Amino acid sequence: MKTDLRVSVGAGLTALVLAAGAVGCAKGDDESPELSPAAAVAKAAKNTEDITSLSYRMKGQFPGQGSITAEAQMQLKPEMAMSMKMSMPKLAQGSYDARLVGKAMYLGGGQEMAKELDGKHWIKFDLSALGAGDLEKQLGGGASQVDKNPAAESTFLTGADDLEKVGTEKVDGVETTHYKGTVTLDQLRESLAKAKGNAATRKTQEKGLEQYEKMGIKTLKMDGWIDGDEHTKQFRMRGDSTQGPMDVTITFVDINKPVKVTAPAAADTADLAEMMKEAQQEQKQG
């Protein structure tokens, strides 16, 4: 497998990880006026535990990869499944389709990827067989995060000491209340240590925190747009990493509507594990 393919595939996985930045939405009126900013944000964070599926759009800048745009749908319960179409012009491949089905991750790059894969359009990563360490070694940091719940990190906004209400705004025609705040990773680590909420949610929060620590981000500037049903309609995260600035916005279209994600045809898929074995055999023979 060529080096440029490894870099591009790794970036695609990292982009997928970015999906972890926010929560779902539902249409409704503005949030109850008696709620304080802290109470409103906390309520929206609590409601993420009931989300079973969602669809969303993503756009922004990611450290080391430049601009990114994506559309995705994800099933969170009873098990994780995702389908995403993403575009990253800075990278050699440019655009990808990504799917997560069971313990397998699939990345498709159209004709450009087919040139690297003997005519096949998809490459498969068996997460259970490779393990997080192998994925990160081959594809870059963050590969082990592809199966985490994207709703969990919305709760990070609740840790902001300077949390404030910006005002009311429409997002995709939906009335929302905009809140903003700044939180350090040290504050997040301390709050997670004291957390008494859902264990699964806390675990994915910790994974997200580890991702930002590896990127060298120390502070997150966060914005949340909460609708009248007390769900987050839109979410923005900004931070300075060792590879440059991160600025990503996720806008949610639907929550709790059926999501169906299927694996690509086996005949059109190259298995990374098999490719690695073949490469090792060629090295021994050489």
Coordinates of N, CA, C and O in Angstrom, one line a residue, residues 19-24 45 48-49 51 54 76 148-158 192 198 200-208 222 235 237:
A19 N -16.6 13.9 13.9 CA -18.0 13.8 14.1 C -18.4 13.8 15.6 O -19.5 14.0 15.9
A20 N -17.4 13.6 16.5 CA -17.7 13.5 17.9 C -18.0 14.8 18.5 O -18.0 14.9 19.7
G21 N -18.1 15.9 17.8 CA -18.2 17.2 18.4 C -19.5 17.6 18.9 O -19.6 18.7 19.4
A22 N -20.7 16.9 18.7 CA -22.0 17.5 19.1 C -23.1 16.5 19.3 O -22.9 15.3 19.3
V23 N -24.3 17.1 19.4 CA -25.5 16.2 19.6 C -26.6 16.5 18.6 O -26.5 17.4 17.8
G24 N -27.7 15.7 18.8 CA -28.8 15.8 17.8 C -29.7 16.9 18.0 O -29.6 17.7 18.9
A45 N -27.5 18.5 27.5 CA -26.5 17.5 27.7 C -27.1 16.2 28.2 O -26.8 15.1 27.7
T48 N -28.9 14.0 25.6 CA -28.2 13.2 24.7 C -28.2 11.7 25.0 O -28.0 10.9 24.1
E49 N -28.4 11.3 26.2 CA -28.4 9.9 26.6 C -29.6 9.2 26.0 O -29.6 7.9 25.9
I51 N -30.7 9.7 22.8 CA -30.6 9.7 21.4 C -30.2 8.3 20.9 O -29.2 7.7 21.3
L54 N -29.1 9.7 14.6 CA -29.1 11.1 14.2 C -28.5 11.3 12.8 O -27.8 10.4 12.3
L76 N -26.8 5.0 17.0 CA -26.0 4.9 18.3 C -26.4 3.7 19.1 O -25.6 3.1 19.8
K148 N -16.9 6.0 18.8 CA -17.5 6.6 20.0 C -18.7 7.4 19.7 O -18.9 7.9 18.6
N149 N -19.5 7.6 20.7 CA -20.8 8.3 20.6 C -20.6 9.8 20.3 O -20.0 10.4 21.2
P150 N -21.1 10.3 19.2 CA -20.9 11.7 18.9 C -21.7 12.7 19.8 O -21.4 13.9 19.8
A151 N -22.6 12.1 20.6 CA -23.4 13.0 21.5 C -22.7 13.4 22.7 O -23.0 14.4 23.4
A152 N -21.7 12.6 23.1 CA -21.1 12.8 24.5 C -20.4 14.1 24.7 O -20.5 14.7 25.7
E153 N -19.7 14.6 23.7 CA -18.8 15.7 23.9 C -19.6 17.0 24.0 O -19.1 18.1 24.4
S154 N -20.9 17.0 23.7 CA -21.7 18.2 23.9 C -21.7 18.6 25.3 O -21.9 19.8 25.7
T155 N -21.6 17.6 26.2 CA -21.6 17.9 27.7 C -20.4 18.7 28.1 O -20.4 19.3 29.2
F156 N -19.4 18.8 27.3 CA -18.2 19.6 27.7 C -18.6 21.1 27.9 O -17.9 21.8 28.7
L157 N -19.6 21.6 27.2 CA -20.0 23.0 27.4 C -20.4 23.3 28.8 O -20.3 24.4 29.3
T158 N -21.0 22.2 29.5 CA -21.5 22.5 30.8 C -20.3 22.8 31.8 O -20.6 23.3 32.9
L192 N -14.9 15.2 34.8 CA -15.2 13.8 34.4 C -14.9 12.9 35.6 O -15.6 11.9 35.8
N198 N -24.3 8.7 33.3 CA -24.2 7.4 32.5 C -22.8 7.0 32.3 O -21.9 7.8 31.8
A200 N -21.5 4.8 30.1 CA -21.1 4.7 28.7 C -20.8 6.1 28.2 O -19.8 6.3 27.4
T201 N -21.6 7.1 28.6 CA -21.4 8.5 28.1 C -20.1 9.0 28.7 O -19.3 9.6 28.0
R202 N -19.8 8.7 29.9 CA -18.6 9.2 30.5 C -17.3 8.6 29.8 O -16.3 9.2 29.6
K203 N -17.5 7.3 29.4 CA -16.3 6.6 28.8 C -16.0 7.3 27.4 O -14.9 7.5 27.1
T204 N -17.1 7.6 26.7 CA -16.8 8.3 25.4 C -16.4 9.7 25.6 O -15.6 10.2 24.8
Q205 N -16.8 10.4 26.6 CA -16.3 11.7 27.0 C -14.7 11.6 27.2 O -14.0 12.5 26.7
E206 N -14.3 10.6 27.9 CA -12.9 10.5 28.2 C -12.1 10.2 26.9 O -11.0 10.7 26.8
K207 N -12.7 9.4 26.0 CA -12.0 9.2 24.8 C -11.8 10.5 24.0 O -10.8 10.7 23.4
G208 N -12.9 11.3 24.0 CA -12.8 12.6 23.3 C -11.8 13.5 23.9 O -11.0 14.1 23.2
M222 N -16.4 27.0 22.9 CA -17.5 26.2 22.5 C -18.8 27.1 22.4 O -19.0 28.0 23.1
F235 N -23.6 22.9 16.9 CA -22.5 22.9 17.9 C -21.2 23.3 17.2 O -21.0 22.8 16.1
M237 N -16.9 23.9 17.9 CA -15.7 23.7 18.8 C -14.5 24.3 18.1 O -14.3 24.1 16.9

